[in-house]
Amino acid sequence: MKSPKKTANSGAVDEIQTIVAGLDVMSSLLTEVKAGSKLGKTFVLLLNLFLLENRQPDGCKTIADLSVQSLADSVNMDCEELTGILSYLTEQGLIDCQTK
Amino acid sequence: MSKQIRCMKDLAVFSTLDIPERNKIGELACKRFYGKNEFLFRDGDAADTIYLIKSGKIKLFKVSAGGKEIILDILKGDDFFGENTFFDQAEHTMNAQAMEDTYICSCTKEHFAVLLQNPQTSMKIIQLLGEKLNNYTNQVASIAFHDVKGRVAATLLKLAGEYGSRSPEGTTIDIELTHNDLASLVNASRVMVSNVVGSLRQDGIIATKDHRFILLDPDALSAAVENPA
């Protein structure tokens, strides 16, 4: 049998690995949301806030003028903890967080 | 070997292949029976095998930090899982357990890579993975935007689409599903789910028989999703 790396459709394997990585992120997020963890609660709150916003010309939704402090108060955690969660969501490519 | 070919050739994922290609799959695949409640793998186990369900049902779940079982998906015949195997030195990030007696076809990462040489098979795998991603995304959205009644209704409609069989009474979801299972799927307490199920039953929208849900009025169920109380 030939080496799999040489014989496999490399474009398809790359595509599959990208989707599987996305699946890992979403399954972890789903678990956090279902478990009602701080990460899960923060993400659900953000989703609802995004729902209220209009879509920008670039297809993204932006929540303007939302302070970390007010968001932290809404989900009952301190700013440091929330910043860690926002960093995680940003690293996973789920949100983009820009500070003024 | 003939058993292996019989096992794999009927799976939808390989339906576009010709006979010689299917024979090749038969040579690569293994077949195994799992009894009800038997684990196929656990969270943290090394991921080195792709699993395809020939018949039966598999529950994919995680256990939260608080010890709560979180059901991510219920898989049926023709579904595949263990996709973390596509990465080098990967581990499974969830548990897989048979919900009923289940026949599984499996092959190693190396063997599966050989199957991916066929563009049609690759496209089918990508399509199925995309559907899985949509499913997880929809579940997150459903929890974020629907109340418990809406989530129960949406989940019953989804399960009816995947596992439903028509009967004179309505559409029967062909899975033994306890209120606990449903509660885990929709992320609500068992008591809350029992109340919602009781209410839907009282309104003549659903019925239950032998631990199976029967959809009597799917339109009313859809309305419960669209118009939360």
PDB file of N, CA and C in Angstrom, chain B residues 11-58:
ATOM      1  N   LEU B  11     -23.275   1.623   2.574  1.00  0.00           N
ATOM      2  CA  LEU B  11     -23.252   2.938   3.209  1.00  0.00           C
ATOM      3  C   LEU B  11     -23.340   4.045   2.169  1.00  0.00           C
ATOM      4  N   ALA B  12     -24.167   5.051   2.477  1.00  0.00           N
ATOM      5  CA  ALA B  12     -24.428   6.121   1.503  1.00  0.00           C
ATOM      6  C   ALA B  12     -23.158   6.865   1.115  1.00  0.00           C
ATOM      7  N   VAL B  13     -22.230   6.969   2.065  1.00  0.00           N
ATOM      8  CA  VAL B  13     -21.018   7.734   1.801  1.00  0.00           C
ATOM      9  C   VAL B  13     -20.215   7.144   0.634  1.00  0.00           C
ATOM     10  N   PHE B  14     -20.377   5.838   0.403  1.00  0.00           N
ATOM     11  CA  PHE B  14     -19.642   5.195  -0.690  1.00  0.00           C
ATOM     12  C   PHE B  14     -20.547   4.833  -1.873  1.00  0.00           C
ATOM     13  N   SER B  15     -21.753   5.406  -1.884  1.00  0.00           N
ATOM     14  CA  SER B  15     -22.738   4.985  -2.891  1.00  0.00           C
ATOM     15  C   SER B  15     -22.326   5.358  -4.317  1.00  0.00           C
ATOM     16  N   THR B  16     -21.454   6.352  -4.447  1.00  0.00           N
ATOM     17  CA  THR B  16     -21.087   6.785  -5.800  1.00  0.00           C
ATOM     18  C   THR B  16     -19.925   5.965  -6.380  1.00  0.00           C
ATOM     19  N   LEU B  17     -19.347   5.082  -5.571  1.00  0.00           N
ATOM     20  CA  LEU B  17     -18.188   4.317  -6.034  1.00  0.00           C
ATOM     21  C   LEU B  17     -18.620   3.119  -6.881  1.00  0.00           C
ATOM     22  N   ASP B  18     -17.715   2.700  -7.771  1.00  0.00           N
ATOM     23  CA  ASP B  18     -18.024   1.503  -8.558  1.00  0.00           C
ATOM     24  C   ASP B  18     -17.592   0.254  -7.771  1.00  0.00           C
ATOM     25  N   ILE B  19     -17.911  -0.917  -8.333  1.00  0.00           N
ATOM     26  CA  ILE B  19     -17.706  -2.167  -7.595  1.00  0.00           C
ATOM     27  C   ILE B  19     -16.227  -2.399  -7.204  1.00  0.00           C
ATOM     28  N   PRO B  20     -15.269  -2.206  -8.115  1.00  0.00           N
ATOM     29  CA  PRO B  20     -13.873  -2.431  -7.695  1.00  0.00           C
ATOM     30  C   PRO B  20     -13.450  -1.529  -6.534  1.00  0.00           C
ATOM     31  N   GLU B  21     -13.936  -0.285  -6.571  1.00  0.00           N
ATOM     32  CA  GLU B  21     -13.582   0.623  -5.475  1.00  0.00           C
ATOM     33  C   GLU B  21     -14.230   0.182  -4.167  1.00  0.00           C
ATOM     34  N   ARG B  22     -15.456  -0.303  -4.282  1.00  0.00           N
ATOM     35  CA  ARG B  22     -16.122  -0.798  -3.072  1.00  0.00           C
ATOM     36  C   ARG B  22     -15.401  -2.038  -2.540  1.00  0.00           C
ATOM     37  N   ASN B  23     -14.924  -2.862  -3.441  1.00  0.00           N
ATOM     38  CA  ASN B  23     -14.175  -4.044  -3.007  1.00  0.00           C
ATOM     39  C   ASN B  23     -12.920  -3.631  -2.238  1.00  0.00           C
ATOM     40  N   LYS B  24     -12.312  -2.542  -2.706  1.00  0.00           N
ATOM     41  CA  LYS B  24     -11.114  -2.041  -2.021  1.00  0.00           C
ATOM     42  C   LYS B  24     -11.479  -1.623  -0.589  1.00  0.00           C
ATOM     43  N   ILE B  25     -12.625  -0.980  -0.456  1.00  0.00           N
ATOM     44  CA  ILE B  25     -13.077  -0.556   0.876  1.00  0.00           C
ATOM     45  C   ILE B  25     -13.293  -1.779   1.758  1.00  0.00           C
ATOM     46  N   GLY B  26     -13.891  -2.811   1.145  1.00  0.00           N
ATOM     47  CA  GLY B  26     -14.127  -4.042   1.887  1.00  0.00           C
ATOM     48  C   GLY B  26     -12.852  -4.635   2.452  1.00  0.00           C
ATOM     49  N   GLU B  27     -11.771  -4.485   1.708  1.00  0.00           N
ATOM     50  CA  GLU B  27     -10.486  -5.018   2.171  1.00  0.00           C
ATOM     51  C   GLU B  27      -9.921  -4.196   3.320  1.00  0.00           C
ATOM     52  N   LEU B  28     -10.291  -2.926   3.375  1.00  0.00           N
ATOM     53  CA  LEU B  28      -9.703  -2.036   4.377  1.00  0.00           C
ATOM     54  C   LEU B  28     -10.512  -1.991   5.683  1.00  0.00           C
ATOM     55  N   ALA B  29     -11.788  -2.310   5.588  1.00  0.00           N
ATOM     56  CA  ALA B  29     -12.663  -2.049   6.738  1.00  0.00           C
ATOM     57  C   ALA B  29     -12.806  -3.249   7.668  1.00  0.00           C
ATOM     58  N   CYS B  30     -13.117  -2.945   8.909  1.00  0.00           N
ATOM     59  CA  CYS B  30     -13.436  -3.973   9.897  1.00  0.00           C
ATOM     60  C   CYS B  30     -14.884  -3.777  10.330  1.00  0.00           C
ATOM     61  N   LYS B  31     -15.494  -4.833  10.807  1.00  0.00           N
ATOM     62  CA  LYS B  31     -16.882  -4.742  11.254  1.00  0.00           C
ATOM     63  C   LYS B  31     -16.942  -5.210  12.702  1.00  0.00           C
ATOM     64  N   ARG B  32     -17.720  -4.522  13.514  1.00  0.00           N
ATOM     65  CA  ARG B  32     -17.817  -4.938  14.911  1.00  0.00           C
ATOM     66  C   ARG B  32     -19.206  -4.627  15.464  1.00  0.00           C
ATOM     67  N   PHE B  33     -19.636  -5.471  16.378  1.00  0.00           N
ATOM     68  CA  PHE B  33     -20.921  -5.287  17.052  1.00  0.00           C
ATOM     69  C   PHE B  33     -20.685  -4.653  18.421  1.00  0.00           C
ATOM     70  N   TYR B  34     -21.505  -3.671  18.758  1.00  0.00           N
ATOM     71  CA  TYR B  34     -21.481  -3.067  20.094  1.00  0.00           C
ATOM     72  C   TYR B  34     -22.859  -3.228  20.728  1.00  0.00           C
ATOM     73  N   GLY B  35     -22.868  -3.769  21.930  1.00  0.00           N
ATOM     74  CA  GLY B  35     -24.141  -3.940  22.641  1.00  0.00           C
ATOM     75  C   GLY B  35     -24.633  -2.627  23.207  1.00  0.00           C
ATOM     76  N   LYS B  36     -25.926  -2.583  23.564  1.00  0.00           N
ATOM     77  CA  LYS B  36     -26.517  -1.368  24.135  1.00  0.00           C
ATOM     78  C   LYS B  36     -25.699  -0.899  25.340  1.00  0.00           C
ATOM     79  N   ASN B  37     -25.426   0.389  25.395  1.00  0.00           N
ATOM     80  CA  ASN B  37     -24.668   1.062  26.468  1.00  0.00           C
ATOM     81  C   ASN B  37     -23.156   0.840  26.405  1.00  0.00           C
ATOM     82  N   GLU B  38     -22.685   0.038  25.461  1.00  0.00           N
ATOM     83  CA  GLU B  38     -21.243  -0.191  25.357  1.00  0.00           C
ATOM     84  C   GLU B  38     -20.558   1.061  24.785  1.00  0.00           C
ATOM     85  N   PHE B  39     -19.398   1.383  25.345  1.00  0.00           N
ATOM     86  CA  PHE B  39     -18.647   2.550  24.856  1.00  0.00           C
ATOM     87  C   PHE B  39     -17.760   2.161  23.664  1.00  0.00           C
ATOM     88  N   LEU B  40     -17.731   3.042  22.661  1.00  0.00           N
ATOM     89  CA  LEU B  40     -16.800   2.838  21.545  1.00  0.00           C
ATOM     90  C   LEU B  40     -15.478   3.524  21.855  1.00  0.00           C
ATOM     91  N   PHE B  41     -15.578   4.708  22.439  1.00  0.00           N
ATOM     92  CA  PHE B  41     -14.384   5.388  22.948  1.00  0.00           C
ATOM     93  C   PHE B  41     -14.828   6.406  23.987  1.00  0.00           C
ATOM     94  N   ARG B  42     -13.836   6.829  24.759  1.00  0.00           N
ATOM     95  CA  ARG B  42     -14.110   7.827  25.788  1.00  0.00           C
ATOM     96  C   ARG B  42     -13.257   9.068  25.551  1.00  0.00           C
ATOM     97  N   ASP B  43     -13.714  10.164  26.120  1.00  0.00           N
ATOM     98  CA  ASP B  43     -12.996  11.432  26.044  1.00  0.00           C
ATOM     99  C   ASP B  43     -11.546  11.219  26.498  1.00  0.00           C
ATOM    100  N   GLY B  44     -10.604  11.595  25.662  1.00  0.00           N
ATOM    101  CA  GLY B  44      -9.192  11.455  26.023  1.00  0.00           C
ATOM    102  C   GLY B  44      -8.525  10.227  25.419  1.00  0.00           C
ATOM    103  N   ASP B  45      -9.312   9.278  24.934  1.00  0.00           N
ATOM    104  CA  ASP B  45      -8.728   8.104  24.267  1.00  0.00           C
ATOM    105  C   ASP B  45      -8.020   8.539  22.985  1.00  0.00           C
ATOM    106  N   ALA B  46      -7.003   7.791  22.609  1.00  0.00           N
ATOM    107  CA  ALA B  46      -6.311   8.088  21.348  1.00  0.00           C
ATOM    108  C   ALA B  46      -7.285   7.912  20.182  1.00  0.00           C
ATOM    109  N   ALA B  47      -7.250   8.881  19.250  1.00  0.00           N
ATOM    110  CA  ALA B  47      -8.149   8.833  18.086  1.00  0.00           C
ATOM    111  C   ALA B  47      -7.375   8.263  16.898  1.00  0.00           C
ATOM    112  N   ASP B  48      -7.657   7.023  16.571  1.00  0.00           N
ATOM    113  CA  ASP B  48      -6.926   6.402  15.463  1.00  0.00           C
ATOM    114  C   ASP B  48      -7.841   5.631  14.520  1.00  0.00           C
ATOM    115  N   THR B  49      -9.156   5.779  14.712  1.00  0.00           N
ATOM    116  CA  THR B  49     -10.103   5.010  13.916  1.00  0.00           C
ATOM    117  C   THR B  49     -11.288   5.871  13.507  1.00  0.00           C
ATOM    118  N   ILE B  50     -11.708   5.724  12.258  1.00  0.00           N
ATOM    119  CA  ILE B  50     -12.938   6.368  11.787  1.00  0.00           C
ATOM    120  C   ILE B  50     -14.049   5.320  11.873  1.00  0.00           C
ATOM    121  N   TYR B  51     -15.184   5.709  12.424  1.00  0.00           N
ATOM    122  CA  TYR B  51     -16.303   4.774  12.605  1.00  0.00           C
ATOM    123  C   TYR B  51     -17.450   5.165  11.676  1.00  0.00           C
ATOM    124  N   LEU B  52     -18.062   4.159  11.067  1.00  0.00           N
ATOM    125  CA  LEU B  52     -19.255   4.376  10.239  1.00  0.00           C
ATOM    126  C   LEU B  52     -20.342   3.443  10.751  1.00  0.00           C
ATOM    127  N   ILE B  53     -21.523   3.995  10.952  1.00  0.00           N
ATOM    128  CA  ILE B  53     -22.602   3.192  11.544  1.00  0.00           C
ATOM    129  C   ILE B  53     -23.335   2.435  10.441  1.00  0.00           C
ATOM    130  N   LYS B  54     -23.323   1.120  10.563  1.00  0.00           N
ATOM    131  CA  LYS B  54     -24.071   0.289   9.619  1.00  0.00           C
ATOM    132  C   LYS B  54     -25.541   0.229  10.041  1.00  0.00           C
ATOM    133  N   SER B  55     -25.754  -0.037  11.330  1.00  0.00           N
ATOM    134  CA  SER B  55     -27.123  -0.004  11.869  1.00  0.00           C
ATOM    135  C   SER B  55     -27.037   0.265  13.362  1.00  0.00           C
ATOM    136  N   GLY B  56     -28.084   0.850  13.901  1.00  0.00           N
ATOM    137  CA  GLY B  56     -28.097   1.175  15.322  1.00  0.00           C
ATOM    138  C   GLY B  56     -27.989   2.661  15.568  1.00  0.00           C
ATOM    139  N   LYS B  57     -27.785   3.028  16.834  1.00  0.00           N
ATOM    140  CA  LYS B  57     -27.713   4.442  17.212  1.00  0.00           C
ATOM    141  C   LYS B  57     -26.547   4.657  18.177  1.00  0.00           C
ATOM    142  N   ILE B  58     -25.848   5.740  17.983  1.00  0.00           N
ATOM    143  CA  ILE B  58     -24.705   6.093  18.846  1.00  0.00           C
ATOM    144  C   ILE B  58     -24.937   7.475  19.441  1.00  0.00           C
TER     145      ILE B  58
END
